[in-house]
mmCIF file of C-alpha atoms in Angstrom:
data_model
loop_
_atom_site.group_PDB
_atom_site.id
_atom_site.type_symbol
_atom_site.label_atom_id
_atom_site.label_comp_id
_atom_site.label_asym_id
_atom_site.label_seq_id
_atom_site.Cartn_x
_atom_site.Cartn_y
_atom_site.Cartn_z
ATOM 1 C CA GLN A 1 85.021 75.469 103.414
ATOM 2 C CA ARG A 2 85.698 77.694 100.430
ATOM 3 C CA PHE A 3 84.556 81.320 100.685
ATOM 4 C CA GLU A 4 84.786 84.151 98.153
ATOM 5 C CA ALA A 5 84.270 87.905 98.302
ATOM 6 C CA SER A 6 84.913 90.762 95.888
ATOM 7 C CA ARG A 7 84.983 94.536 96.001
ATOM 8 C CA LYS A 8 85.757 97.469 93.698
ATOM 9 C CA GLN A 9 89.104 98.873 94.791
ATOM 10 C CA LEU A 10 92.185 100.328 93.107
ATOM 11 C CA GLY A 11 90.079 101.065 90.027
ATOM 12 C CA THR A 12 89.568 97.344 89.435
ATOM 13 C CA ASP A 13 87.841 94.230 90.795
ATOM 14 C CA VAL A 14 89.540 92.789 93.863
ATOM 15 C CA GLN A 15 88.668 89.177 94.670
ATOM 16 C CA ILE A 16 89.618 87.165 97.732
ATOM 17 C CA ILE A 17 89.248 83.377 97.843
ATOM 18 C CA LEU A 18 90.018 81.514 101.055
ATOM 19 C CA TYR A 19 89.344 78.340 103.012
ATOM 20 C CA ALA A 20 88.113 78.805 106.587
ATOM 21 C CA ALA A 21 86.631 76.728 109.369
ATOM 22 C CA THR A 22 83.586 78.986 109.760
ATOM 23 C CA ARG A 23 81.835 81.785 107.916
ATOM 24 C CA GLU A 24 82.605 84.089 110.842
ATOM 25 C CA GLN A 25 86.337 83.451 110.435
ATOM 26 C CA ALA A 26 86.068 84.026 106.682
ATOM 27 C CA GLU A 27 84.145 87.305 107.085
ATOM 28 C CA ALA A 28 86.718 88.617 109.574
ATOM 29 C CA ALA A 29 89.491 87.785 107.110
ATOM 30 C CA PHE A 30 87.679 89.445 104.200
ATOM 31 C CA LEU A 31 87.125 92.601 106.226
ATOM 32 C CA ALA A 32 90.781 92.751 107.285
ATOM 33 C CA GLY A 33 92.021 92.210 103.729
ATOM 34 C CA PHE A 34 89.792 94.807 102.076
ATOM 35 C CA GLU A 35 90.433 97.392 104.805
ATOM 36 C CA ARG A 36 94.184 96.955 104.382
ATOM 37 C CA ILE A 37 93.871 97.612 100.643
ATOM 38 C CA ASP A 38 91.888 100.784 101.391
ATOM 39 C CA GLN A 39 94.712 101.929 103.661
ATOM 40 C CA LEU A 40 97.331 101.291 100.989
ATOM 41 C CA GLU A 41 95.281 103.042 98.311
ATOM 42 C CA ALA A 42 95.111 106.154 100.515
ATOM 43 C CA VAL A 43 98.915 106.139 100.493
ATOM 44 C CA LEU A 44 99.789 105.240 96.882
ATOM 45 C CA SER A 45 96.948 106.512 94.654
ATOM 46 C CA ASP A 46 97.982 109.112 92.101
ATOM 47 C CA TYR A 47 94.338 109.716 91.185
ATOM 48 C CA ASP A 48 93.653 111.051 94.694
ATOM 49 C CA PRO A 49 95.271 114.491 95.179
ATOM 50 C CA ASP A 50 95.125 113.937 98.954
ATOM 51 C CA SER A 51 96.985 110.623 98.972
ATOM 52 C CA GLU A 52 100.378 110.586 100.657
ATOM 53 C CA ALA A 53 102.156 109.947 97.336
ATOM 54 C CA SER A 54 100.336 112.856 95.645
ATOM 55 C CA ARG A 55 101.122 115.217 98.495
ATOM 56 C CA LEU A 56 104.769 114.208 98.359
ATOM 57 C CA GLY A 57 104.889 115.033 94.658
ATOM 58 C CA GLN A 58 103.359 118.446 95.304
ATOM 59 C CA LEU A 59 106.399 119.314 97.427
ATOM 60 C CA SER A 60 108.983 118.729 94.673
ATOM 61 C CA PRO A 61 111.699 119.873 94.423
ATOM 62 C CA MET A 62 112.617 119.469 98.076
ATOM 63 C CA LYS A 63 115.630 120.954 99.835
ATOM 64 C CA ARG A 64 115.607 118.241 102.497
ATOM 65 C CA PRO A 65 114.050 114.760 102.871
ATOM 66 C CA VAL A 66 110.459 114.412 104.097
ATOM 67 C CA PRO A 67 109.441 111.589 106.503
ATOM 68 C CA VAL A 68 107.044 109.085 104.933
ATOM 69 C CA SER A 69 104.857 106.237 106.183
ATOM 70 C CA ALA A 70 106.049 102.632 106.319
ATOM 71 C CA ASP A 71 103.887 101.732 103.298
ATOM 72 C CA LEU A 72 105.209 104.553 101.116
ATOM 73 C CA TRP A 73 108.769 103.880 102.230
ATOM 74 C CA ARG A 74 108.536 100.198 101.287
ATOM 75 C CA ALA A 75 106.872 100.945 97.945
ATOM 76 C CA LEU A 76 109.570 103.476 97.054
ATOM 77 C CA ARG A 77 112.458 101.300 98.218
ATOM 78 C CA VAL A 78 111.264 98.257 96.255
ATOM 79 C CA SER A 79 110.585 100.473 93.238
ATOM 80 C CA SER A 80 114.083 101.960 93.414
ATOM 81 C CA TYR A 81 115.643 98.496 93.682
ATOM 82 C CA VAL A 82 113.744 97.202 90.645
ATOM 83 C CA SER A 83 114.605 100.383 88.710
ATOM 84 C CA GLN A 84 118.314 99.890 89.383
ATOM 85 C CA ARG A 85 118.258 96.237 88.317
ATOM 86 C CA THR A 86 116.233 96.945 85.157
ATOM 87 C CA GLY A 87 118.171 100.017 84.056
ATOM 88 C CA GLY A 88 115.114 102.194 84.576
ATOM 89 C CA ALA A 89 112.723 100.082 82.474
ATOM 90 C CA PHE A 90 110.542 100.260 85.575
ATOM 91 C CA ASP A 91 110.384 103.730 87.098
ATOM 92 C CA VAL A 92 107.947 104.932 89.754
ATOM 93 C CA THR A 93 108.694 108.597 88.898
ATOM 94 C CA VAL A 94 106.966 108.190 85.517
ATOM 95 C CA GLY A 95 103.953 110.155 86.841
ATOM 96 C CA PRO A 96 104.355 113.235 84.584
ATOM 97 C CA LEU A 97 104.332 110.971 81.504
ATOM 98 C CA SER A 98 101.396 108.908 82.773
ATOM 99 C CA ARG A 99 99.274 112.045 83.025
ATOM 100 C CA LEU A 100 100.132 113.060 79.456
ATOM 101 C CA TRP A 101 99.132 109.656 78.091
ATOM 102 C CA ARG A 102 95.904 109.533 80.070
ATOM 103 C CA ARG A 103 94.977 112.768 78.336
ATOM 104 C CA ALA A 104 96.100 111.285 75.001
ATOM 105 C CA ARG A 105 93.727 108.345 75.471
ATOM 106 C CA ARG A 106 90.845 110.708 76.312
ATOM 107 C CA GLN A 107 91.538 113.113 73.449
ATOM 108 C CA GLY A 108 92.687 110.575 70.870
ATOM 109 C CA GLU A 109 95.808 112.581 70.043
ATOM 110 C CA LEU A 110 99.516 112.243 70.806
ATOM 111 C CA PRO A 111 101.073 114.418 73.525
ATOM 112 C CA ALA A 112 102.643 117.614 72.202
ATOM 113 C CA GLU A 113 106.412 117.309 71.773
ATOM 114 C CA GLU A 114 107.177 120.253 74.044
ATOM 115 C CA ARG A 115 104.996 118.798 76.828
ATOM 116 C CA LEU A 116 106.636 115.404 76.387
ATOM 117 C CA SER A 117 110.095 116.960 76.579
ATOM 118 C CA GLU A 118 109.171 118.907 79.710
ATOM 119 C CA ALA A 119 107.691 115.830 81.387
ATOM 120 C CA LEU A 120 110.812 113.747 80.654
ATOM 121 C CA LYS A 121 112.926 116.251 82.591
ATOM 122 C CA ALA A 122 110.963 115.378 85.742
ATOM 123 C CA VAL A 123 111.289 111.592 85.276
ATOM 124 C CA GLY A 124 114.116 109.484 86.635
ATOM 125 C CA TYR A 125 114.437 107.166 89.623
ATOM 126 C CA ARG A 126 117.912 108.593 90.302
ATOM 127 C CA HIS A 127 116.218 111.848 91.348
ATOM 128 C CA LEU A 128 114.792 109.994 94.369
ATOM 129 C CA ARG A 129 116.961 110.453 97.456
ATOM 130 C CA PHE A 130 116.570 108.243 100.538
ATOM 131 C CA ASP A 131 117.464 108.911 104.157
ATOM 132 C CA GLN A 132 117.431 105.422 105.657
ATOM 133 C CA ARG A 133 117.996 106.575 109.227
ATOM 134 C CA HIS A 134 114.951 108.847 109.294
ATOM 135 C CA GLN A 135 112.741 106.934 106.789
ATOM 136 C CA SER A 136 112.650 110.092 104.685
ATOM 137 C CA VAL A 137 112.526 110.779 100.942
ATOM 138 C CA ARG A 138 113.525 113.740 98.790
ATOM 139 C CA LEU A 139 112.307 114.412 95.247
ATOM 140 C CA SER A 140 115.124 116.498 93.802
ATOM 141 C CA ARG A 141 113.642 117.632 90.453
ATOM 142 C CA PRO A 142 110.835 120.167 89.859
ATOM 143 C CA GLY A 143 107.515 118.687 88.773
ATOM 144 C CA MET A 144 108.223 115.134 89.922
ATOM 145 C CA LYS A 145 105.160 112.929 90.360
ATOM 146 C CA LEU A 146 104.941 109.347 91.568
ATOM 147 C CA ASP A 147 102.917 106.690 89.776
ATOM 148 C CA PHE A 148 102.566 103.324 91.505
ATOM 149 C CA GLY A 149 100.377 101.854 88.750
ATOM 150 C CA GLY A 150 103.123 99.358 87.907
ATOM 151 C CA ILE A 151 103.535 98.001 91.426
ATOM 152 C CA GLY A 152 100.538 99.044 93.548
ATOM 153 C CA LYS A 153 98.152 96.191 92.781
ATOM 154 C CA GLY A 154 100.771 93.554 93.452
ATOM 155 C CA MET A 155 101.671 95.223 96.727
ATOM 156 C CA ALA A 156 97.988 95.476 97.652
ATOM 157 C CA ALA A 157 97.576 91.733 97.086
ATOM 158 C CA ASP A 158 100.569 91.076 99.352
ATOM 159 C CA VAL A 159 99.476 93.270 102.252
ATOM 160 C CA ALA A 160 95.891 91.981 102.107
ATOM 161 C CA LEU A 161 97.100 88.383 102.123
ATOM 162 C CA ALA A 162 99.276 89.121 105.159
ATOM 163 C CA GLU A 163 96.238 90.390 107.074
ATOM 164 C CA ILE A 164 94.218 87.324 106.085
ATOM 165 C CA VAL A 165 96.953 84.970 107.279
ATOM 166 C CA LYS A 166 96.993 86.816 110.629
ATOM 167 C CA LYS A 167 93.368 85.722 111.053
ATOM 168 C CA GLY A 168 94.468 82.088 111.098
ATOM 169 C CA ILE A 169 93.738 81.398 107.427
ATOM 170 C CA ARG A 170 96.367 79.215 105.759
ATOM 171 C CA SER A 171 94.879 78.756 102.287
ATOM 172 C CA ALA A 172 94.039 82.028 100.515
ATOM 173 C CA LEU A 173 94.455 83.952 97.263
ATOM 174 C CA VAL A 174 94.070 87.702 96.667
ATOM 175 C CA ASP A 175 93.508 88.832 93.069
ATOM 176 C CA CYS A 176 93.774 92.567 92.390
ATOM 177 C CA GLY A 177 92.673 92.823 88.775
ATOM 178 C CA GLY A 178 94.983 90.032 87.608
ATOM 179 C CA ASP A 179 97.858 90.718 89.997
ATOM 180 C CA MET A 180 97.813 87.971 92.603
ATOM 181 C CA SER A 181 99.369 86.831 95.850
ATOM 182 C CA MET A 182 98.704 83.398 97.287
ATOM 183 C CA ALA A 183 99.411 81.365 100.422
ATOM 184 C CA ASP A 184 98.905 77.590 100.861
ATOM 185 C CA ALA A 185 97.195 75.686 98.045
ATOM 186 C CA PRO A 186 93.523 74.772 98.468
ATOM 187 C CA PRO A 187 93.036 71.639 100.590
ATOM 188 C CA GLY A 188 93.780 68.504 98.584
ATOM 189 C CA SER A 189 95.230 70.448 95.638
ATOM 190 C CA ALA A 190 98.726 70.852 94.259
ATOM 191 C CA GLY A 191 98.198 74.587 93.897
ATOM 192 C CA TRP A 192 95.868 77.407 92.952
ATOM 193 C CA ARG A 193 94.754 77.029 89.330
ATOM 194 C CA ILE A 194 95.746 80.220 87.516
ATOM 195 C CA GLY A 195 94.791 80.900 83.917
ATOM 196 C CA VAL A 196 97.570 82.317 81.716
ATOM 197 C CA ALA A 197 96.345 84.371 78.771
ATOM 198 C CA GLY A 198 98.065 85.055 75.488
ATOM 199 C CA LEU A 199 97.338 88.083 73.333
ATOM 200 C CA ASP A 200 93.609 87.367 73.695
ATOM 201 C CA SER A 201 93.051 88.342 77.314
ATOM 202 C CA GLU A 202 89.531 86.910 77.304
ATOM 203 C CA LYS A 203 90.802 83.340 76.969
ATOM 204 C CA ALA A 204 93.293 81.402 79.076
ATOM 205 C CA GLU A 205 95.731 79.530 76.858
ATOM 206 C CA SER A 206 96.971 77.419 79.752
ATOM 207 C CA VAL A 207 96.365 76.802 83.443
ATOM 208 C CA ILE A 208 99.214 76.635 85.952
ATOM 209 C CA GLU A 209 99.033 75.443 89.560
ATOM 210 C CA LEU A 210 100.926 77.589 92.071
ATOM 211 C CA SER A 211 101.194 78.435 95.768
ATOM 212 C CA HIS A 212 103.272 80.792 97.938
ATOM 213 C CA VAL A 213 104.128 83.117 95.047
ATOM 214 C CA GLY A 214 102.965 86.294 93.377
ATOM 215 C CA VAL A 215 101.758 86.401 89.777
ATOM 216 C CA ALA A 216 101.270 89.449 87.568
ATOM 217 C CA THR A 217 100.184 90.007 83.989
ATOM 218 C CA SER A 218 100.996 93.067 81.927
ATOM 219 C CA GLY A 219 99.766 93.959 78.455
ATOM 220 C CA ASP A 220 97.729 96.332 76.341
ATOM 221 C CA ALA A 221 94.531 94.322 76.038
ATOM 222 C CA TYR A 222 92.309 96.966 77.639
ATOM 223 C CA GLN A 223 94.207 100.202 78.144
ATOM 224 C CA TYR A 224 95.493 101.633 74.874
ATOM 225 C CA VAL A 225 94.798 104.314 72.310
ATOM 226 C CA GLU A 226 94.997 104.065 68.512
ATOM 227 C CA ILE A 227 96.283 107.213 66.815
ATOM 228 C CA GLY A 228 97.186 107.449 63.143
ATOM 229 C CA GLY A 229 96.860 103.697 62.751
ATOM 230 C CA VAL A 230 99.345 103.028 65.580
ATOM 231 C CA ARG A 231 98.283 101.309 68.792
ATOM 232 C CA TYR A 232 99.896 102.881 71.885
ATOM 233 C CA SER A 233 99.786 100.960 75.181
ATOM 234 C CA HIS A 234 99.065 102.576 78.554
ATOM 235 C CA ILE A 235 102.526 101.309 79.538
ATOM 236 C CA VAL A 236 105.003 104.123 78.889
ATOM 237 C CA ASN A 237 108.716 103.693 78.255
ATOM 238 C CA PRO A 238 110.306 105.913 80.944
ATOM 239 C CA HIS A 239 113.316 106.611 78.692
ATOM 240 C CA THR A 240 111.434 107.800 75.592
ATOM 241 C CA GLY A 241 108.149 108.962 77.110
ATOM 242 C CA ILE A 242 106.213 107.054 74.423
ATOM 243 C CA GLY A 243 103.520 104.422 75.015
ATOM 244 C CA LEU A 244 104.636 100.948 73.916
ATOM 245 C CA THR A 245 103.604 100.006 70.383
ATOM 246 C CA THR A 246 104.512 96.287 70.389
ATOM 247 C CA ARG A 247 101.559 94.028 71.167
ATOM 248 C CA SER A 248 102.490 91.734 74.032
ATOM 249 C CA SER A 249 101.204 89.821 77.035
ATOM 250 C CA VAL A 250 103.666 89.310 79.885
ATOM 251 C CA THR A 251 103.168 86.904 82.798
ATOM 252 C CA VAL A 252 105.645 86.956 85.687
ATOM 253 C CA ILE A 253 105.850 84.580 88.655
ATOM 254 C CA ALA A 254 107.933 85.888 91.571
ATOM 255 C CA THR A 255 108.432 85.499 95.291
ATOM 256 C CA ASP A 256 105.603 87.963 95.990
ATOM 257 C CA GLY A 257 103.005 90.035 94.169
ATOM 258 C CA THR A 258 104.890 93.308 94.587
ATOM 259 C CA LEU A 259 107.950 92.086 92.699
ATOM 260 C CA ALA A 260 105.888 90.221 90.099
ATOM 261 C CA ASP A 261 103.884 93.377 89.323
ATOM 262 C CA ALA A 262 106.948 95.612 88.948
ATOM 263 C CA LEU A 263 108.814 93.096 86.807
ATOM 264 C CA ALA A 264 105.830 92.533 84.516
ATOM 265 C CA SER A 265 105.959 96.249 83.694
ATOM 266 C CA ALA A 266 109.748 96.188 83.244
ATOM 267 C CA VAL A 267 109.685 93.133 80.961
ATOM 268 C CA SER A 268 107.000 94.811 78.832
ATOM 269 C CA VAL A 269 109.218 97.883 78.372
ATOM 270 C CA LEU A 270 112.379 95.877 77.685
ATOM 271 C CA GLY A 271 110.669 93.784 75.021
ATOM 272 C CA PRO A 272 110.440 89.983 74.690
ATOM 273 C CA ARG A 273 114.099 88.981 74.350
ATOM 274 C CA ARG A 274 115.675 91.471 76.740
ATOM 275 C CA GLY A 275 112.782 90.958 79.165
ATOM 276 C CA ILE A 276 113.183 87.181 79.261
ATOM 277 C CA LYS A 277 116.949 87.597 79.650
ATOM 278 C CA LEU A 278 116.331 89.815 82.694
ATOM 279 C CA ALA A 279 113.947 87.267 84.233
ATOM 280 C CA ARG A 280 116.384 84.399 83.617
ATOM 281 C CA HIS A 281 119.024 86.133 85.720
ATOM 282 C CA TRP A 282 116.671 87.066 88.577
ATOM 283 C CA HIS A 283 116.578 84.415 91.301
ATOM 284 C CA GLY A 284 113.070 83.165 92.063
ATOM 285 C CA VAL A 285 111.516 84.750 88.970
ATOM 286 C CA GLU A 286 109.980 83.020 85.943
ATOM 287 C CA ALA A 287 108.274 84.679 83.002
ATOM 288 C CA GLN A 288 106.414 84.186 79.755
ATOM 289 C CA VAL A 289 106.100 86.765 76.977
ATOM 290 C CA VAL A 290 103.712 86.380 74.053
ATOM 291 C CA SER A 291 104.204 89.033 71.370
ATOM 292 C CA LEU A 292 103.352 89.700 67.755
ATOM 293 C CA GLU A 293 106.118 89.513 65.191
ATOM 294 C CA GLY A 294 104.401 90.632 62.038
ATOM 295 C CA GLU A 295 101.080 88.833 62.307
ATOM 296 C CA LYS A 296 102.490 85.796 64.066
ATOM 297 C CA PRO A 297 102.293 85.270 67.858
ATOM 298 C CA VAL A 298 105.693 84.321 69.312
ATOM 299 C CA ARG A 299 106.043 82.856 72.820
ATOM 300 C CA LEU A 300 109.253 83.132 74.857
ATOM 301 C CA VAL A 301 109.635 81.642 78.355
ATOM 302 C CA THR A 302 112.314 81.305 81.011
ATOM 303 C CA PRO A 303 113.649 77.740 81.381
ATOM 304 C CA GLY A 304 111.887 77.252 84.716
ATOM 305 C CA PHE A 305 108.487 78.593 83.693
ATOM 306 C CA PRO A 306 106.072 75.869 84.879
ATOM 307 C CA GLY A 307 106.644 72.780 82.747
ATOM 308 C CA ALA A 308 104.397 69.964 81.601
ATOM 309 C CA ALA A 309 103.707 68.734 85.150
ATOM 310 C CA ALA A 310 102.465 72.139 86.300
ATOM 311 C CA ILE A 311 100.723 73.294 83.126
ATOM 312 C CA LYS A 312 97.457 71.875 81.844
ATOM 313 C CA GLN A 313 96.713 73.128 78.361
ATOM 314 C CA THR A 314 93.115 74.259 78.014
ATOM 315 C CA LYS A 315 90.993 73.077 75.138
ATOM 316 C CA GLN A 316 90.789 75.703 72.428
#
C-alpha cells in the first residue's frame, strides 16, 4: 500500500512517500526518516547558533584540527570534493556572504562594499584543512562560517531514505523541498514520476520517471531580492560575493541526493554552458538548464538527460 507523510523541517516541507505491507511498518519508517533529518539539522544548520557547524565556525581561526561528528565530516568531505571539481563554484565556506545577502533581502539594499570585501577574505574551500586519521577539521581563516544550504537538503533526503530502507521498505521517495532521493520504483511502475519545472516553478514542463537516484533543482523562483531594477538570486557566487543575476532553473540527476544538490548549486553559479559542460564530464550525472537570454527561454541538456522514452511532456 502507498503511504505518505509530511513535516516542516530544514525550513521547508519534507515529504516521504513509501509502499509498505502495513500501516505499522509505514509509521515506523516515517518516524525513523524524520528523526534522522532532525539529527542532521542539529549538525548542519547555520541558522541554529548551537548546531555543530555553527560552533565549529565560532572557533575560527584554529591552531589545530577539531574532531567532528560522522555527519559533519561526510558533509565537509563531499563539499570539498565538489568544490575542487567545480573550481570553487560550489563552496561550503560561503557562510559570511550568505549572511550579508540574507540581510540584503530583508533590507532591500545591496551589501556595503567594505563588508563584502571583508566577507570574501573569510571564504574559500582551500582554507578547510582535514585530518583524515583523527576525523578532524581546521578552519584556518578568521571569521569563517559554514553554510550547508547548497547540499544539506539533498544529504537529508539521502540519510532519511537510508533509515527507511533499514525498516524493510524497498520502494520509497524522500522529498526535502524539491531535493529528492529515491529507492525502488513504485510497484508496477517504471519509476517515480518527477515533475521538471522551467522558469515558472509553479508548473512542471515535463515529467520524468526515475529510481535509485537523487534529483535536485536550483533557481531563483522564490528566494531573491530586486534592487535598482536588478534581480539578485539567493545563490551567491563564492568568487565575486554577488548574488546571481541570470534567471535560470537547474535540474540535476545524480547518483544520490547529496551530489545532485551540490551540483545544482555549482551549475547555477557556472552558468548554462559551463554548467552543462561540467555535468557532461561527470560520470553518473545528467542535467538540464533553462535560462533567459534576453526575453527568450533557452534550454540546454546533457546528452543523457532522460530522452523521449523517459520523459512525458505535460499538456500546457
